PDB file of C-alpha atoms and ligand atoms in Angstrom:
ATOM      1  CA  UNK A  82     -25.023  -9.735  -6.994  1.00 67.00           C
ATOM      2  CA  UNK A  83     -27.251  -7.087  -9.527  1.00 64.00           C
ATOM      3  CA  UNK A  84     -24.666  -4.112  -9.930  1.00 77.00           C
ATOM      4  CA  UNK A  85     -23.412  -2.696 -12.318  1.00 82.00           C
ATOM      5  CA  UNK A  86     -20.791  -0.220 -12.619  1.00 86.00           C
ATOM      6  CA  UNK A  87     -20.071   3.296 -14.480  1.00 85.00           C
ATOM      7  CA  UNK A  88     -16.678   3.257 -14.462  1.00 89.00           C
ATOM      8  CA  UNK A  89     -13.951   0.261 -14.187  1.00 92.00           C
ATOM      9  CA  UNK A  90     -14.906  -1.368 -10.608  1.00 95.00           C
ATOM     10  CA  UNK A  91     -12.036  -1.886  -8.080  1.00 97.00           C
ATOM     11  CA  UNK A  92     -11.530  -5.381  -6.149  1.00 98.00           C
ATOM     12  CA  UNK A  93     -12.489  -4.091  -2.498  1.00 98.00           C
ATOM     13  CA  UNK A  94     -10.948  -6.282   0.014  1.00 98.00           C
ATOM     14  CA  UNK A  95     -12.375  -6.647   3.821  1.00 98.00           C
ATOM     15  CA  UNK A  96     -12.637  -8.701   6.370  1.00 98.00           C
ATOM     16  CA  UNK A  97     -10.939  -9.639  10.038  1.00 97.00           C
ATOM     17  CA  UNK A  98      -6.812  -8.620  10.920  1.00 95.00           C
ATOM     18  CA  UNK A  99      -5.101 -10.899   9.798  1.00 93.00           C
ATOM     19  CA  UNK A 100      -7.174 -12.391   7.124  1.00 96.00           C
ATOM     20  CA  UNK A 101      -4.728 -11.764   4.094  1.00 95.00           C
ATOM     21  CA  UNK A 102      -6.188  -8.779   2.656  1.00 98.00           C
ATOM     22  CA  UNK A 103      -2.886  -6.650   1.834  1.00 96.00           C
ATOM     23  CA  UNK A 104      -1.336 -10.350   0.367  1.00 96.00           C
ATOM     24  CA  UNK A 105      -3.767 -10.949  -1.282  1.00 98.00           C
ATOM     25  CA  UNK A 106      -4.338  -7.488  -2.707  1.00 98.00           C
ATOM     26  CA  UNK A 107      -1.205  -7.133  -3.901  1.00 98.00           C
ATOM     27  CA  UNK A 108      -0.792 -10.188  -5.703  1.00 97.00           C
ATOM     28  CA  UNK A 109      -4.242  -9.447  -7.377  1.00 97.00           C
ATOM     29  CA  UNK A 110      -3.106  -6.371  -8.266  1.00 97.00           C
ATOM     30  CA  UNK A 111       0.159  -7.299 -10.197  1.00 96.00           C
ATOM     31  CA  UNK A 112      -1.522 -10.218 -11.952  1.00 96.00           C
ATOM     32  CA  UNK A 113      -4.860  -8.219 -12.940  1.00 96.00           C
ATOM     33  CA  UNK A 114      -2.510  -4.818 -13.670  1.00 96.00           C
ATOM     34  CA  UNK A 115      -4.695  -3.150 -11.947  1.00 97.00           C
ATOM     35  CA  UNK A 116      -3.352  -0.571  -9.229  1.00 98.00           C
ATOM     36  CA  UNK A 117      -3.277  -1.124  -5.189  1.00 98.00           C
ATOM     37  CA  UNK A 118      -3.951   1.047  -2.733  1.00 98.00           C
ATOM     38  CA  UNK A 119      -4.421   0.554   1.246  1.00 98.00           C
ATOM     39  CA  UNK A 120      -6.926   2.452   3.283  1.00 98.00           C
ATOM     40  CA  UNK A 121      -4.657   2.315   6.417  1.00 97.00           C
ATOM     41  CA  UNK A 122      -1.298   3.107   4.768  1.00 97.00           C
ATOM     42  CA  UNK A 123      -2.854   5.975   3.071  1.00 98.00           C
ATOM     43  CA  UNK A 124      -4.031   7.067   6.897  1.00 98.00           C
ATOM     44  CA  UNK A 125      -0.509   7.182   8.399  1.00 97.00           C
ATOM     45  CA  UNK A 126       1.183   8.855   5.256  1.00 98.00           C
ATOM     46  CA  UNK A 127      -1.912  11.037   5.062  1.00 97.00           C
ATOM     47  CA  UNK A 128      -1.466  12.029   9.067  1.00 97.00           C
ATOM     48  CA  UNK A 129       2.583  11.142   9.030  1.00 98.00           C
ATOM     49  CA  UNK A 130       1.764   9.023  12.154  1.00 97.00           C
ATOM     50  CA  UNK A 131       1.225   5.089  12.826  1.00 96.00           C
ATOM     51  CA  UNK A 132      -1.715   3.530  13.233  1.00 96.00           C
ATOM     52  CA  UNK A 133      -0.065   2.733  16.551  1.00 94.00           C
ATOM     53  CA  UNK A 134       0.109   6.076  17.823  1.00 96.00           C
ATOM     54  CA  UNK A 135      -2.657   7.679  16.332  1.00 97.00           C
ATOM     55  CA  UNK A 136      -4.872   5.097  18.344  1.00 96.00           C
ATOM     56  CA  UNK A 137      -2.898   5.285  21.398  1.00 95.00           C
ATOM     57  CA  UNK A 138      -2.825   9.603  21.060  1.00 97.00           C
ATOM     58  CA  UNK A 139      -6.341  10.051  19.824  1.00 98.00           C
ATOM     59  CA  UNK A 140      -8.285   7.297  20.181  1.00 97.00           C
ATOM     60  CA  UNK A 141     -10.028   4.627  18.344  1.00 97.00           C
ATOM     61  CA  UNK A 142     -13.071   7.138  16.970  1.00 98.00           C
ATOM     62  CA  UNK A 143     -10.948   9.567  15.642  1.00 98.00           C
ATOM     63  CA  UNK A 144      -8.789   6.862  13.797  1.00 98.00           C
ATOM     64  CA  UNK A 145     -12.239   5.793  12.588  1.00 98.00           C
ATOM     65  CA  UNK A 146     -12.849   9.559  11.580  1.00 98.00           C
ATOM     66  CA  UNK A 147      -9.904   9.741   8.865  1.00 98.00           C
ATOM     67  CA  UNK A 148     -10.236   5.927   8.124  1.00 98.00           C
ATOM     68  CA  UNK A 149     -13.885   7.122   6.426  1.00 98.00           C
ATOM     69  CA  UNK A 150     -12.168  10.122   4.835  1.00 98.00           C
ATOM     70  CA  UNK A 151      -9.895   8.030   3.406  1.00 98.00           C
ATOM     71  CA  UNK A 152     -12.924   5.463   2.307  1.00 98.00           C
ATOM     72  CA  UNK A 153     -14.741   8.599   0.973  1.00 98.00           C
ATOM     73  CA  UNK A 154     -11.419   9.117  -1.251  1.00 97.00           C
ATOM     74  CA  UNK A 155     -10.520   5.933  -3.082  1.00 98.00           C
ATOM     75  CA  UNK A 156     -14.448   5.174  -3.483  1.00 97.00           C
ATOM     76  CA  UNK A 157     -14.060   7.573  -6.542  1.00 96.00           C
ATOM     77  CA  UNK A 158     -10.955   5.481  -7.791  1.00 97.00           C
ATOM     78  CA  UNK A 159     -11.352   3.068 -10.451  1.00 96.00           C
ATOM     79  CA  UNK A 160      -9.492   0.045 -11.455  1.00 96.00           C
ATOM     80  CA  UNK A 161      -8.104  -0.521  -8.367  1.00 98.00           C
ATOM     81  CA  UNK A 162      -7.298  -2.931  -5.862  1.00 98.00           C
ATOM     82  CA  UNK A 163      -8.254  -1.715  -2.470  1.00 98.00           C
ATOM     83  CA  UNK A 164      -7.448  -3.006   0.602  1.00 98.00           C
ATOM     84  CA  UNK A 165      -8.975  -2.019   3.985  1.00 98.00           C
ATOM     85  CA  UNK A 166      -8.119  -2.428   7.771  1.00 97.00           C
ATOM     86  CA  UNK A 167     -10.288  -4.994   9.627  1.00 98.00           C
ATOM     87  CA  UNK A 168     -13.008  -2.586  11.276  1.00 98.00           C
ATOM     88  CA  UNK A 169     -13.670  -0.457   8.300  1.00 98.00           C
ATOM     89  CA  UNK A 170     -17.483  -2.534   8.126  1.00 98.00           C
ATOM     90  CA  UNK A 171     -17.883  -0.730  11.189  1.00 97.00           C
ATOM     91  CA  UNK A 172     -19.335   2.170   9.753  1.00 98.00           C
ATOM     92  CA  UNK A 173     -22.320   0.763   7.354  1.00 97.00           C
ATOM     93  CA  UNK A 174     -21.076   4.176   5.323  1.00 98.00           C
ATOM     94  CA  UNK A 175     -17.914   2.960   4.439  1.00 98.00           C
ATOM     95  CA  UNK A 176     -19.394   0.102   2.393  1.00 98.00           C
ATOM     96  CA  UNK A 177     -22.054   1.651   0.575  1.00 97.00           C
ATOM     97  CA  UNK A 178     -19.541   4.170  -0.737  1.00 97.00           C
ATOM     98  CA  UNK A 179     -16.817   1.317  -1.333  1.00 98.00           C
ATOM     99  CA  UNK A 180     -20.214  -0.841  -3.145  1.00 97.00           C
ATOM    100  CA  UNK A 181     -20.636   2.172  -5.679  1.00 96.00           C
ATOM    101  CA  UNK A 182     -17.928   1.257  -7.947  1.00 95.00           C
ATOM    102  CA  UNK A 183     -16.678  -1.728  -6.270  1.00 96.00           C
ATOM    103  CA  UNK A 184     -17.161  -5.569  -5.905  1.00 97.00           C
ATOM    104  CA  UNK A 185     -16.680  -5.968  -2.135  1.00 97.00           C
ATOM    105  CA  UNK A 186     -14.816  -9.518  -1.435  1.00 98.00           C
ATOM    106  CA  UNK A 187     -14.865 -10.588   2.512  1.00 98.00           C
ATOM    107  CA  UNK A 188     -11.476 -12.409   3.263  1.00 98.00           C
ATOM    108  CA  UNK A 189     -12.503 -15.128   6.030  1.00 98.00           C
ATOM    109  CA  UNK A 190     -10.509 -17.613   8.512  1.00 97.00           C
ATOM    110  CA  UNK A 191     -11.154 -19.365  11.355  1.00 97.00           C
ATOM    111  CA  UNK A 192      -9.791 -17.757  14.792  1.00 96.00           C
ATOM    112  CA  UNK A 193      -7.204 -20.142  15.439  1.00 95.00           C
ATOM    113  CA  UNK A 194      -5.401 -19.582  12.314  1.00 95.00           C
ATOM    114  CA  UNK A 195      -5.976 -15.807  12.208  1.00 95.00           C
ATOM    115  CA  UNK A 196      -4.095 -15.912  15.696  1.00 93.00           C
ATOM    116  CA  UNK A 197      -1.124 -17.359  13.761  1.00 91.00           C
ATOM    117  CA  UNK A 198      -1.011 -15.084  11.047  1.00 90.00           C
ATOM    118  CA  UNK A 199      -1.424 -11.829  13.956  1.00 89.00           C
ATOM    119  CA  UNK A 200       0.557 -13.270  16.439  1.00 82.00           C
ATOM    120  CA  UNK A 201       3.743 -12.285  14.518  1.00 76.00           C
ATOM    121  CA  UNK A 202       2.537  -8.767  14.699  1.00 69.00           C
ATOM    122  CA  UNK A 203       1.854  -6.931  17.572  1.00 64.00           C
ATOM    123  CA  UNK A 204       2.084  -3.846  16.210  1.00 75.00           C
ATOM    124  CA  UNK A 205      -2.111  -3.892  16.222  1.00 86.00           C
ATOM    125  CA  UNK A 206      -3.422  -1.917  18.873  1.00 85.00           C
ATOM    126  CA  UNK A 207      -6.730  -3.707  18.916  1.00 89.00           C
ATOM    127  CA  UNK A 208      -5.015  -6.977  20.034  1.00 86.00           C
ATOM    128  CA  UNK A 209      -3.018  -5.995  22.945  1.00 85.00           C
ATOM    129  CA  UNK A 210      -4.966  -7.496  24.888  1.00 85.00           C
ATOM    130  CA  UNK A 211      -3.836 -10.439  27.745  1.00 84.00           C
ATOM    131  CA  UNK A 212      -5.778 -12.982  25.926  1.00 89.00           C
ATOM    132  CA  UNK A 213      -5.734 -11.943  22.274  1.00 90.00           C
ATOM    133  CA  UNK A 214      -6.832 -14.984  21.105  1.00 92.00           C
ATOM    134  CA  UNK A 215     -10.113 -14.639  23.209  1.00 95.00           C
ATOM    135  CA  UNK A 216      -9.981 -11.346  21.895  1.00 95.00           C
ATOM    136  CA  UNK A 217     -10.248 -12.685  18.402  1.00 96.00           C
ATOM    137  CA  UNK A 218     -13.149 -14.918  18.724  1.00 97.00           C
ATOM    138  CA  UNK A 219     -15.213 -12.158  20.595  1.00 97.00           C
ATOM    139  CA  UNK A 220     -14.708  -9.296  18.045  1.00 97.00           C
ATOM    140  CA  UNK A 221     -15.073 -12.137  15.038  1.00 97.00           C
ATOM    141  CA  UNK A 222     -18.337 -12.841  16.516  1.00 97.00           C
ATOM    142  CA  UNK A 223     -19.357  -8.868  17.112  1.00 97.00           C
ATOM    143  CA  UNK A 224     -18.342  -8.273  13.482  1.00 98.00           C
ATOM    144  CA  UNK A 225     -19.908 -11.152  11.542  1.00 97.00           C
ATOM    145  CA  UNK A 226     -23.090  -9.573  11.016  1.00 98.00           C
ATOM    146  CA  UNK A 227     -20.644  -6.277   9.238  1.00 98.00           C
ATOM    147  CA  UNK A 228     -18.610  -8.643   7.333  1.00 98.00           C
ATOM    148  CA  UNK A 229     -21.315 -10.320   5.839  1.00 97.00           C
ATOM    149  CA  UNK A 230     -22.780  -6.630   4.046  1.00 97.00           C
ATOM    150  CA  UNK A 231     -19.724  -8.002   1.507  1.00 97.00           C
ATOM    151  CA  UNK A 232     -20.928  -9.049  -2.088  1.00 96.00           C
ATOM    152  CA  UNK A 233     -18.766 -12.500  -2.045  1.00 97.00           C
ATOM    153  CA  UNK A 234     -17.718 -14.280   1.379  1.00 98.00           C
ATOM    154  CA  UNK A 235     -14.124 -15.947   0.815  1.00 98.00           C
ATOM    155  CA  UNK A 236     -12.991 -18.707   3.160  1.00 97.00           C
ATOM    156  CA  UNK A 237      -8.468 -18.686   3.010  1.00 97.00           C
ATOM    157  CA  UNK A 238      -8.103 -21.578   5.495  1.00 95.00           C
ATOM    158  CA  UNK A 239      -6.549 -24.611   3.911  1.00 95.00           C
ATOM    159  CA  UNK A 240      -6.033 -22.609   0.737  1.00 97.00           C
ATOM    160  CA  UNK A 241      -3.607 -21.253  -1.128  1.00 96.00           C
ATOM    161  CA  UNK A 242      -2.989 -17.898  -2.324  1.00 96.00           C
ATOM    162  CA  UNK A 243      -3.492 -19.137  -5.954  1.00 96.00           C
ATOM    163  CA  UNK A 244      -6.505 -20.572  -5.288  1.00 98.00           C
ATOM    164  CA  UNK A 245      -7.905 -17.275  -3.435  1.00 98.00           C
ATOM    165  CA  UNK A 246      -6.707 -15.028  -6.183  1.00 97.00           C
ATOM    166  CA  UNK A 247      -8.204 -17.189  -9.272  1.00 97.00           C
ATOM    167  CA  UNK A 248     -11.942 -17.670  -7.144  1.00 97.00           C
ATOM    168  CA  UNK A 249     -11.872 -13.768  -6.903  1.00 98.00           C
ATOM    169  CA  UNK A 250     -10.252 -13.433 -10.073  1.00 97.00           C
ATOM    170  CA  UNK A 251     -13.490 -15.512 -11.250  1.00 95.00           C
ATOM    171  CA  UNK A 252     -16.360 -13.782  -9.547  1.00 95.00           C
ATOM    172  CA  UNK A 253     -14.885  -9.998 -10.554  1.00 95.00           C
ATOM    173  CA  UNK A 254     -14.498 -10.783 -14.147  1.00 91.00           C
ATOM    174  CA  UNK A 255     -18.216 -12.030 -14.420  1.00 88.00           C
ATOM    175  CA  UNK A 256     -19.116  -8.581 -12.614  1.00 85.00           C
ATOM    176  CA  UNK A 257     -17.038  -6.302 -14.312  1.00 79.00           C
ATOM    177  CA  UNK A 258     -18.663  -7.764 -17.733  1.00 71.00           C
ATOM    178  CA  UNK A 259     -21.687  -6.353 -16.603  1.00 66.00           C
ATOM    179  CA  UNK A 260     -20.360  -2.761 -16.582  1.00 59.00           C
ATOM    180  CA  UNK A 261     -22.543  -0.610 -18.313  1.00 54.00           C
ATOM    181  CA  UNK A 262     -21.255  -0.200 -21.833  1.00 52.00           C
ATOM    182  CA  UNK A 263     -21.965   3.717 -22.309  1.00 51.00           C
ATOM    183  CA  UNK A 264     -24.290   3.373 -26.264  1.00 47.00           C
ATOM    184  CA  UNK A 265     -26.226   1.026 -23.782  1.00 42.00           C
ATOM    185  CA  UNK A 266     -28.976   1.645 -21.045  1.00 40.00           C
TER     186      UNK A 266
HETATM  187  C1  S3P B 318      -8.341  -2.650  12.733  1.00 70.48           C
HETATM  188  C2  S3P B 318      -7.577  -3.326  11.810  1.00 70.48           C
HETATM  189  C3  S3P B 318      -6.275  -2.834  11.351  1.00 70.48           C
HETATM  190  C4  S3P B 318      -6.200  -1.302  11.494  1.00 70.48           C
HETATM  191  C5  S3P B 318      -6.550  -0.885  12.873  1.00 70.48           C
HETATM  192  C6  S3P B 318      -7.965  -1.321  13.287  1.00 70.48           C
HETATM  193  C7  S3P B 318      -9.642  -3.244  13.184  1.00 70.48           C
HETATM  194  O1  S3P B 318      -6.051  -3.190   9.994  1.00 70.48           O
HETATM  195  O2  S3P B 318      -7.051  -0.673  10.569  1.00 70.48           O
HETATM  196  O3  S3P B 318      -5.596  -1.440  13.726  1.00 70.48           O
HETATM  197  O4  S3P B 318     -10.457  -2.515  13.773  1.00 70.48           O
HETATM  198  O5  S3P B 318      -9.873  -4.436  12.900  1.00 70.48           O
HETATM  199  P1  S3P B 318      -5.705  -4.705   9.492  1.00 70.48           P
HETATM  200  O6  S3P B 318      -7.016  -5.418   9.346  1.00 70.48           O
HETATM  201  O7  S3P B 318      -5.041  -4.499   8.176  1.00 70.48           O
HETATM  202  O8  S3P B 318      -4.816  -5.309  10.516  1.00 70.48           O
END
């Protein structure tokens, strides 16, 4: 990846529901003392309203409506850790504002064990579905072509969370070092 960056870049997490983003975010964060923010928690404090509801009230576009406001938002953060909800790829938008100061990681897993991390939670309305694990495998498939607009593709299956953080911990420090210095063109 040739970027390089104003400002401080942020650590952009994406990738599938139940991949580990807010986890891993937040354990990024604290060791890197950098700050964390989350695209869908800032959407229900911002409308006061679950992600629950607001799907099942207004629908799937309009979530999609104030999850790109709230993209549009952080995108002029810096320093940060920012995690997103799974379809956020969906709107090619969304990434080239999150690219501008930010090294985009994709969290990846395969669908079996991404229906044990989600299968906990069925708080997401996308998965209430009879077969969610079919579910899974057919929006995975839809969305690979999305996920893989990320800078850095990161496999979690069969690893540990220390060994996720340092490989991102890795690639971000070797981009942020090419920030632009500002005495330099
Ligand atoms: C969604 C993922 C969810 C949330 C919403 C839609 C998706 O976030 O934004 O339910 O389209 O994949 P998580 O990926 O954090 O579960």
């Amino acid at each position: 990846m040739k970027r390089s960056f104003q400002k401080q870049p942020n650590i952009v997490l994406i990738g599938f529901m139940g991949t580990g983003k807010s986890s891993v975010g937040k354990r990024l964060s604290s060791q890197l003392r950098m700050r964390y923010v989350d695209i869908d928690s800032i959407i229900e404090q911002d409308s006061q309203r679950l992600i629950t509801d607001i799907f099942e009230e207004d629908g799937e576009d309009y979530f999609r409506k104030l999850e790109s406001e709230a993209v549009n938002n952080v995108s002029n953060y810096d320093n940060h850790v920012i995690s997103t909800g799974g379809g956020v790829v969906l709107r090619e938008s969304n990434i080239s504002r999150l690219k501008e100061n930010g090294v985009v990681f994709c969290l990846t897993a395969t669908p079996e064990e991404i229906f044990k991390r989600v299968s906990h939670h069925t708080h997401r309305p996308l998965l209430q579905t009879p077969d969610a694990m079919d579910t899974i495998r057919t929006m995975l498939s839809e969305r690979k072509p999305y996920y893989e607009k990320a800078d850095y593709m990161i496999h979690t299956t069969g690893r540990t969370f220390d060994e996720i953080i340092s490989h991102i911990k890795g690639i971000f420090y070797r981009n942020a070092l090419r920030r632009k210095s500002p005495d330099k063109k």
